[in-house]
Amino acid sequence: MRSMNIVDSWGQACLVINQSLPYKSLNGMMKINLKNRRILKQTLSYRPFSSVTVSAIATTREDEKVVKEEEEEEGAKMENEFNFKVYVAEKAISVNKALDEAIIVKDPPMIHEAMRYSLLAGGKRVRPMLCIAACDLVGGNQGNAMAAACAIEMIHTMSLIHDDLPCMDDDDLRRGKPTNHKVYGEDVAVLAGDALLAFAFEYLATATIEVSPSRILVAVAELAKSVGTEGLVAGQVADLACTGNPNVGLEMLEFIHIHKTAALLEASVVIGAILGGGADEEVDKLRRFARCIGLLFQVVDDILDVTKSSEELGKTAGKDLAVDKTTYPKLLGLEKAKEFAAELNGEAKQQLAAFDSHKAAPLIALADYIAYRQN
């Protein structure tokens, strides 16, 4: 009966996708001025006891320790005071557990081990947290958004595996560990990324609970759009074409990062709002918020690449400079890049002003985390 409902809802879902939840550009949505110009013009069955499993367990134990310690420290404080450190630790535990259960090792074992190697290698889980927080904000719950949160992290992991390949950014280190192709070979790394991409959509479509079929279809379409030629792929192609080109300007740089980085972060928030039952107006405000923090994430990434070490970042520092890649510090200078990051953070928070401040606290804190992170 559920599959029949999904089919019957297809026409309605397509109408929603095409009309009330468009993939709009930022042109006309916001004005963030830097040197008197408009910014953001573009659109934007068995588990071996392996090192991967140990890594996941270690992360979970650290998060559980944080939760326990922070709860003890905060016991005397007001119950409604938001504790970001506890929030992050609790969500990381839930997301890591769901990811571990979503992909198990089965025949053929090598491909599933390779998928799990990168998926469970740590990471900040910012995108899943954004998805869950947006869902909560509009009246949903974590259960409604967890499958989507995992699907988004699978796609993000796919993009990292492929981005690290010799034919792309050619990197040896990711999240403090050898990149996937260094461990499993380029052939298996490509296939592991492909498998994560395919399974992400299957998991979103079949594991989402207590959400109408029409909203699940809209979420699937939103996710697909963020990955394809209107999202991540477009940004990656433009990035490759511009590497080493000394004439890349700010407008092209914005195009690259609004697509390559911001699109999936935007989808994380928007999908959470869709699955949580958000109204069109709420989804639109959260889309604007997400597009700001999506670009903010990349601006900060560019800044960290020239101010932090490889040990601090968990990936190769100074790589952008080494391959003559255009970045915000390169075009604007380090201080202006920092000013731009602050402007983006402020604009993002303005989009949340109409929401309940208590419910919006996780998204506000996540925006600050993205702005002030150190790796």
PDB file of N, CA and C in Angstrom, residues 105-174:
ATOM      1  N   VAL A 105      28.917  -4.975   6.250  1.00  0.00           N
ATOM      2  CA  VAL A 105      29.816  -5.704   5.346  1.00  0.00           C
ATOM      3  C   VAL A 105      29.150  -7.001   4.901  1.00  0.00           C
ATOM      4  N   LYS A 106      28.976  -7.150   3.606  1.00  0.00           N
ATOM      5  CA  LYS A 106      28.411  -8.369   3.019  1.00  0.00           C
ATOM      6  C   LYS A 106      29.091  -8.570   1.676  1.00  0.00           C
ATOM      7  N   ASP A 107      28.734  -9.607   0.960  1.00  0.00           N
ATOM      8  CA  ASP A 107      29.359  -9.879  -0.336  1.00  0.00           C
ATOM      9  C   ASP A 107      28.996  -8.807  -1.364  1.00  0.00           C
ATOM     10  N   PRO A 108      29.972  -8.350  -2.142  1.00  0.00           N
ATOM     11  CA  PRO A 108      31.410  -8.592  -1.997  1.00  0.00           C
ATOM     12  C   PRO A 108      31.982  -7.731  -0.867  1.00  0.00           C
ATOM     13  N   PRO A 109      32.741  -8.305   0.038  1.00  0.00           N
ATOM     14  CA  PRO A 109      33.173  -7.588   1.250  1.00  0.00           C
ATOM     15  C   PRO A 109      34.046  -6.367   0.983  1.00  0.00           C
ATOM     16  N   MET A 110      34.903  -6.421  -0.034  1.00  0.00           N
ATOM     17  CA  MET A 110      35.842  -5.314  -0.223  1.00  0.00           C
ATOM     18  C   MET A 110      35.137  -3.977  -0.462  1.00  0.00           C
ATOM     19  N   ILE A 111      34.106  -3.971  -1.281  1.00  0.00           N
ATOM     20  CA  ILE A 111      33.447  -2.712  -1.598  1.00  0.00           C
ATOM     21  C   ILE A 111      32.746  -2.138  -0.373  1.00  0.00           C
ATOM     22  N   HIS A 112      32.159  -3.006   0.439  1.00  0.00           N
ATOM     23  CA  HIS A 112      31.475  -2.522   1.639  1.00  0.00           C
ATOM     24  C   HIS A 112      32.475  -2.043   2.700  1.00  0.00           C
ATOM     25  N   GLU A 113      33.620  -2.712   2.779  1.00  0.00           N
ATOM     26  CA  GLU A 113      34.671  -2.237   3.680  1.00  0.00           C
ATOM     27  C   GLU A 113      35.165  -0.859   3.235  1.00  0.00           C
ATOM     28  N   ALA A 114      35.325  -0.687   1.922  1.00  0.00           N
ATOM     29  CA  ALA A 114      35.788   0.601   1.401  1.00  0.00           C
ATOM     30  C   ALA A 114      34.769   1.706   1.667  1.00  0.00           C
ATOM     31  N   MET A 115      33.491   1.397   1.510  1.00  0.00           N
ATOM     32  CA  MET A 115      32.436   2.375   1.799  1.00  0.00           C
ATOM     33  C   MET A 115      32.466   2.774   3.267  1.00  0.00           C
ATOM     34  N   ARG A 116      32.581   1.777   4.133  1.00  0.00           N
ATOM     35  CA  ARG A 116      32.585   2.040   5.573  1.00  0.00           C
ATOM     36  C   ARG A 116      33.872   2.758   6.009  1.00  0.00           C
ATOM     37  N   TYR A 117      34.959   2.472   5.357  1.00  0.00           N
ATOM     38  CA  TYR A 117      36.243   3.083   5.722  1.00  0.00           C
ATOM     39  C   TYR A 117      36.140   4.612   5.712  1.00  0.00           C
ATOM     40  N   SER A 118      35.589   5.153   4.643  1.00  0.00           N
ATOM     41  CA  SER A 118      35.477   6.609   4.542  1.00  0.00           C
ATOM     42  C   SER A 118      34.255   7.149   5.281  1.00  0.00           C
ATOM     43  N   LEU A 119      33.156   6.415   5.248  1.00  0.00           N
ATOM     44  CA  LEU A 119      31.929   6.887   5.883  1.00  0.00           C
ATOM     45  C   LEU A 119      32.073   6.981   7.397  1.00  0.00           C
ATOM     46  N   LEU A 120      32.812   6.056   7.988  1.00  0.00           N
ATOM     47  CA  LEU A 120      32.946   5.994   9.451  1.00  0.00           C
ATOM     48  C   LEU A 120      34.303   6.487   9.930  1.00  0.00           C
ATOM     49  N   ALA A 121      34.972   7.262   9.102  1.00  0.00           N
ATOM     50  CA  ALA A 121      36.320   7.729   9.444  1.00  0.00           C
ATOM     51  C   ALA A 121      36.313   8.988  10.303  1.00  0.00           C
ATOM     52  N   GLY A 122      35.190   9.323  10.876  1.00  0.00           N
ATOM     53  CA  GLY A 122      35.093  10.536  11.679  1.00  0.00           C
ATOM     54  C   GLY A 122      34.367  11.614  10.910  1.00  0.00           C
ATOM     55  N   GLY A 123      34.830  12.830  11.060  1.00  0.00           N
ATOM     56  CA  GLY A 123      34.134  13.931  10.400  1.00  0.00           C
ATOM     57  C   GLY A 123      33.243  14.665  11.377  1.00  0.00           C
ATOM     58  N   LYS A 124      32.907  15.896  11.032  1.00  0.00           N
ATOM     59  CA  LYS A 124      32.166  16.762  11.953  1.00  0.00           C
ATOM     60  C   LYS A 124      30.662  16.491  11.940  1.00  0.00           C
ATOM     61  N   ARG A 125      30.164  15.820  10.908  1.00  0.00           N
ATOM     62  CA  ARG A 125      28.727  15.520  10.753  1.00  0.00           C
ATOM     63  C   ARG A 125      27.898  16.797  10.752  1.00  0.00           C
ATOM     64  N   VAL A 126      28.435  17.862  10.180  1.00  0.00           N
ATOM     65  CA  VAL A 126      27.717  19.133  10.129  1.00  0.00           C
ATOM     66  C   VAL A 126      26.441  19.010   9.307  1.00  0.00           C
ATOM     67  N   ARG A 127      26.504  18.363   8.168  1.00  0.00           N
ATOM     68  CA  ARG A 127      25.339  18.264   7.279  1.00  0.00           C
ATOM     69  C   ARG A 127      24.203  17.471   7.917  1.00  0.00           C
ATOM     70  N   PRO A 128      24.463  16.304   8.514  1.00  0.00           N
ATOM     71  CA  PRO A 128      23.379  15.620   9.217  1.00  0.00           C
ATOM     72  C   PRO A 128      22.777  16.446  10.350  1.00  0.00           C
ATOM     73  N   MET A 129      23.625  17.158  11.070  1.00  0.00           N
ATOM     74  CA  MET A 129      23.113  17.984  12.170  1.00  0.00           C
ATOM     75  C   MET A 129      22.238  19.113  11.656  1.00  0.00           C
ATOM     76  N   LEU A 130      22.632  19.723  10.554  1.00  0.00           N
ATOM     77  CA  LEU A 130      21.814  20.771   9.959  1.00  0.00           C
ATOM     78  C   LEU A 130      20.455  20.223   9.531  1.00  0.00           C
ATOM     79  N   CYS A 131      20.464  19.040   8.958  1.00  0.00           N
ATOM     80  CA  CYS A 131      19.218  18.406   8.512  1.00  0.00           C
ATOM     81  C   CYS A 131      18.281  18.149   9.689  1.00  0.00           C
ATOM     82  N   ILE A 132      18.811  17.592  10.742  1.00  0.00           N
ATOM     83  CA  ILE A 132      18.005  17.276  11.928  1.00  0.00           C
ATOM     84  C   ILE A 132      17.512  18.551  12.596  1.00  0.00           C
ATOM     85  N   ALA A 133      18.387  19.546  12.725  1.00  0.00           N
ATOM     86  CA  ALA A 133      18.014  20.803  13.381  1.00  0.00           C
ATOM     87  C   ALA A 133      16.913  21.533  12.616  1.00  0.00           C
ATOM     88  N   ALA A 134      16.990  21.530  11.284  1.00  0.00           N
ATOM     89  CA  ALA A 134      15.955  22.177  10.479  1.00  0.00           C
ATOM     90  C   ALA A 134      14.627  21.446  10.608  1.00  0.00           C
ATOM     91  N   CYS A 135      14.683  20.137  10.652  1.00  0.00           N
ATOM     92  CA  CYS A 135      13.472  19.335  10.826  1.00  0.00           C
ATOM     93  C   CYS A 135      12.812  19.651  12.172  1.00  0.00           C
ATOM     94  N   ASP A 136      13.609  19.696  13.226  1.00  0.00           N
ATOM     95  CA  ASP A 136      13.090  20.033  14.555  1.00  0.00           C
ATOM     96  C   ASP A 136      12.485  21.434  14.578  1.00  0.00           C
ATOM     97  N   LEU A 137      13.130  22.364  13.890  1.00  0.00           N
ATOM     98  CA  LEU A 137      12.698  23.761  13.925  1.00  0.00           C
ATOM     99  C   LEU A 137      11.284  23.948  13.402  1.00  0.00           C
ATOM    100  N   VAL A 138      10.906  23.198  12.365  1.00  0.00           N
ATOM    101  CA  VAL A 138       9.579  23.379  11.753  1.00  0.00           C
ATOM    102  C   VAL A 138       8.535  22.422  12.325  1.00  0.00           C
ATOM    103  N   GLY A 139       8.882  21.701  13.382  1.00  0.00           N
ATOM    104  CA  GLY A 139       7.892  20.858  14.046  1.00  0.00           C
ATOM    105  C   GLY A 139       8.055  19.373  13.853  1.00  0.00           C
ATOM    106  N   GLY A 140       9.092  18.941  13.142  1.00  0.00           N
ATOM    107  CA  GLY A 140       9.345  17.515  12.987  1.00  0.00           C
ATOM    108  C   GLY A 140      10.185  16.986  14.129  1.00  0.00           C
ATOM    109  N   ASN A 141      10.719  15.784  13.952  1.00  0.00           N
ATOM    110  CA  ASN A 141      11.576  15.206  14.983  1.00  0.00           C
ATOM    111  C   ASN A 141      12.754  14.487  14.326  1.00  0.00           C
ATOM    112  N   GLN A 142      13.690  14.079  15.146  1.00  0.00           N
ATOM    113  CA  GLN A 142      14.910  13.464  14.638  1.00  0.00           C
ATOM    114  C   GLN A 142      14.622  12.225  13.803  1.00  0.00           C
ATOM    115  N   GLY A 143      13.623  11.449  14.206  1.00  0.00           N
ATOM    116  CA  GLY A 143      13.281  10.239  13.469  1.00  0.00           C
ATOM    117  C   GLY A 143      12.861  10.517  12.038  1.00  0.00           C
ATOM    118  N   ASN A 144      12.148  11.630  11.830  1.00  0.00           N
ATOM    119  CA  ASN A 144      11.729  11.994  10.473  1.00  0.00           C
ATOM    120  C   ASN A 144      12.915  12.274   9.558  1.00  0.00           C
ATOM    121  N   ALA A 145      13.994  12.813  10.137  1.00  0.00           N
ATOM    122  CA  ALA A 145      15.113  13.310   9.336  1.00  0.00           C
ATOM    123  C   ALA A 145      16.332  12.395   9.315  1.00  0.00           C
ATOM    124  N   MET A 146      16.374  11.358  10.146  1.00  0.00           N
ATOM    125  CA  MET A 146      17.611  10.597  10.292  1.00  0.00           C
ATOM    126  C   MET A 146      18.034   9.897   9.001  1.00  0.00           C
ATOM    127  N   ALA A 147      17.110   9.306   8.288  1.00  0.00           N
ATOM    128  CA  ALA A 147      17.485   8.630   7.037  1.00  0.00           C
ATOM    129  C   ALA A 147      18.058   9.632   6.041  1.00  0.00           C
ATOM    130  N   ALA A 148      17.444  10.799   5.960  1.00  0.00           N
ATOM    131  CA  ALA A 148      17.951  11.842   5.069  1.00  0.00           C
ATOM    132  C   ALA A 148      19.315  12.328   5.524  1.00  0.00           C
ATOM    133  N   ALA A 149      19.486  12.495   6.824  1.00  0.00           N
ATOM    134  CA  ALA A 149      20.768  12.944   7.362  1.00  0.00           C
ATOM    135  C   ALA A 149      21.877  11.966   6.988  1.00  0.00           C
ATOM    136  N   CYS A 150      21.582  10.684   7.086  1.00  0.00           N
ATOM    137  CA  CYS A 150      22.565   9.657   6.702  1.00  0.00           C
ATOM    138  C   CYS A 150      22.812   9.666   5.194  1.00  0.00           C
ATOM    139  N   ALA A 151      21.751   9.807   4.417  1.00  0.00           N
ATOM    140  CA  ALA A 151      21.900   9.838   2.956  1.00  0.00           C
ATOM    141  C   ALA A 151      22.783  11.001   2.526  1.00  0.00           C
ATOM    142  N   ILE A 152      22.579  12.155   3.144  1.00  0.00           N
ATOM    143  CA  ILE A 152      23.386  13.334   2.820  1.00  0.00           C
ATOM    144  C   ILE A 152      24.845  13.097   3.182  1.00  0.00           C
ATOM    145  N   GLU A 153      25.096  12.464   4.315  1.00  0.00           N
ATOM    146  CA  GLU A 153      26.484  12.189   4.714  1.00  0.00           C
ATOM    147  C   GLU A 153      27.121  11.164   3.781  1.00  0.00           C
ATOM    148  N   MET A 154      26.340  10.217   3.295  1.00  0.00           N
ATOM    149  CA  MET A 154      26.862   9.259   2.310  1.00  0.00           C
ATOM    150  C   MET A 154      27.298   9.984   1.038  1.00  0.00           C
ATOM    151  N   ILE A 155      26.474  10.915   0.575  1.00  0.00           N
ATOM    152  CA  ILE A 155      26.814  11.658  -0.638  1.00  0.00           C
ATOM    153  C   ILE A 155      28.011  12.571  -0.395  1.00  0.00           C
ATOM    154  N   HIS A 156      28.049  13.192   0.756  1.00  0.00           N
ATOM    155  CA  HIS A 156      29.213  14.017   1.104  1.00  0.00           C
ATOM    156  C   HIS A 156      30.489  13.170   1.107  1.00  0.00           C
ATOM    157  N   THR A 157      30.415  11.982   1.680  1.00  0.00           N
ATOM    158  CA  THR A 157      31.573  11.087   1.715  1.00  0.00           C
ATOM    159  C   THR A 157      31.974  10.671   0.312  1.00  0.00           C
ATOM    160  N   MET A 158      30.985  10.372  -0.535  1.00  0.00           N
ATOM    161  CA  MET A 158      31.278  10.071  -1.941  1.00  0.00           C
ATOM    162  C   MET A 158      32.068  11.196  -2.586  1.00  0.00           C
ATOM    163  N   SER A 159      31.641  12.429  -2.336  1.00  0.00           N
ATOM    164  CA  SER A 159      32.311  13.574  -2.960  1.00  0.00           C
ATOM    165  C   SER A 159      33.749  13.705  -2.472  1.00  0.00           C
ATOM    166  N   LEU A 160      33.998  13.359  -1.216  1.00  0.00           N
ATOM    167  CA  LEU A 160      35.363  13.415  -0.680  1.00  0.00           C
ATOM    168  C   LEU A 160      36.243  12.328  -1.307  1.00  0.00           C
ATOM    169  N   ILE A 161      35.699  11.116  -1.412  1.00  0.00           N
ATOM    170  CA  ILE A 161      36.449  10.008  -2.022  1.00  0.00           C
ATOM    171  C   ILE A 161      36.857  10.373  -3.450  1.00  0.00           C
ATOM    172  N   HIS A 162      35.901  10.859  -4.224  1.00  0.00           N
ATOM    173  CA  HIS A 162      36.176  11.208  -5.615  1.00  0.00           C
ATOM    174  C   HIS A 162      37.065  12.444  -5.722  1.00  0.00           C
ATOM    175  N   ASP A 163      36.855  13.405  -4.845  1.00  0.00           N
ATOM    176  CA  ASP A 163      37.641  14.635  -4.876  1.00  0.00           C
ATOM    177  C   ASP A 163      39.119  14.366  -4.595  1.00  0.00           C
ATOM    178  N   ASP A 164      39.404  13.343  -3.804  1.00  0.00           N
ATOM    179  CA  ASP A 164      40.783  13.024  -3.424  1.00  0.00           C
ATOM    180  C   ASP A 164      41.527  12.221  -4.495  1.00  0.00           C
ATOM    181  N   LEU A 165      40.834  11.730  -5.501  1.00  0.00           N
ATOM    182  CA  LEU A 165      41.468  10.893  -6.521  1.00  0.00           C
ATOM    183  C   LEU A 165      42.558  11.644  -7.290  1.00  0.00           C
ATOM    184  N   PRO A 166      43.545  10.930  -7.791  1.00  0.00           N
ATOM    185  CA  PRO A 166      44.624  11.578  -8.557  1.00  0.00           C
ATOM    186  C   PRO A 166      44.121  12.394  -9.746  1.00  0.00           C
ATOM    187  N   CYS A 167      43.042  11.978 -10.371  1.00  0.00           N
ATOM    188  CA  CYS A 167      42.513  12.711 -11.522  1.00  0.00           C
ATOM    189  C   CYS A 167      41.755  13.970 -11.118  1.00  0.00           C
ATOM    190  N   MET A 168      41.536  14.150  -9.807  1.00  0.00           N
ATOM    191  CA  MET A 168      40.815  15.329  -9.332  1.00  0.00           C
ATOM    192  C   MET A 168      41.775  16.209  -8.523  1.00  0.00           C
ATOM    193  N   ASP A 169      41.662  16.188  -7.190  1.00  0.00           N
ATOM    194  CA  ASP A 169      42.545  17.021  -6.362  1.00  0.00           C
ATOM    195  C   ASP A 169      43.812  16.292  -5.924  1.00  0.00           C
ATOM    196  N   ASP A 170      43.855  14.971  -6.128  1.00  0.00           N
ATOM    197  CA  ASP A 170      45.063  14.181  -5.862  1.00  0.00           C
ATOM    198  C   ASP A 170      45.589  14.389  -4.448  1.00  0.00           C
ATOM    199  N   ASP A 171      44.817  13.933  -3.465  1.00  0.00           N
ATOM    200  CA  ASP A 171      45.207  14.102  -2.064  1.00  0.00           C
ATOM    201  C   ASP A 171      45.421  12.751  -1.397  1.00  0.00           C
ATOM    202  N   ASP A 172      46.338  12.745  -0.440  1.00  0.00           N
ATOM    203  CA  ASP A 172      46.705  11.503   0.258  1.00  0.00           C
ATOM    204  C   ASP A 172      46.120  11.396   1.654  1.00  0.00           C
ATOM    205  N   LEU A 173      45.563  12.495   2.157  1.00  0.00           N
ATOM    206  CA  LEU A 173      45.126  12.532   3.558  1.00  0.00           C
ATOM    207  C   LEU A 173      43.726  13.110   3.644  1.00  0.00           C
ATOM    208  N   ARG A 174      42.881  12.454   4.426  1.00  0.00           N
ATOM    209  CA  ARG A 174      41.514  12.929   4.648  1.00  0.00           C
ATOM    210  C   ARG A 174      41.078  12.512   6.047  1.00  0.00           C
TER     211      ARG A 174
END
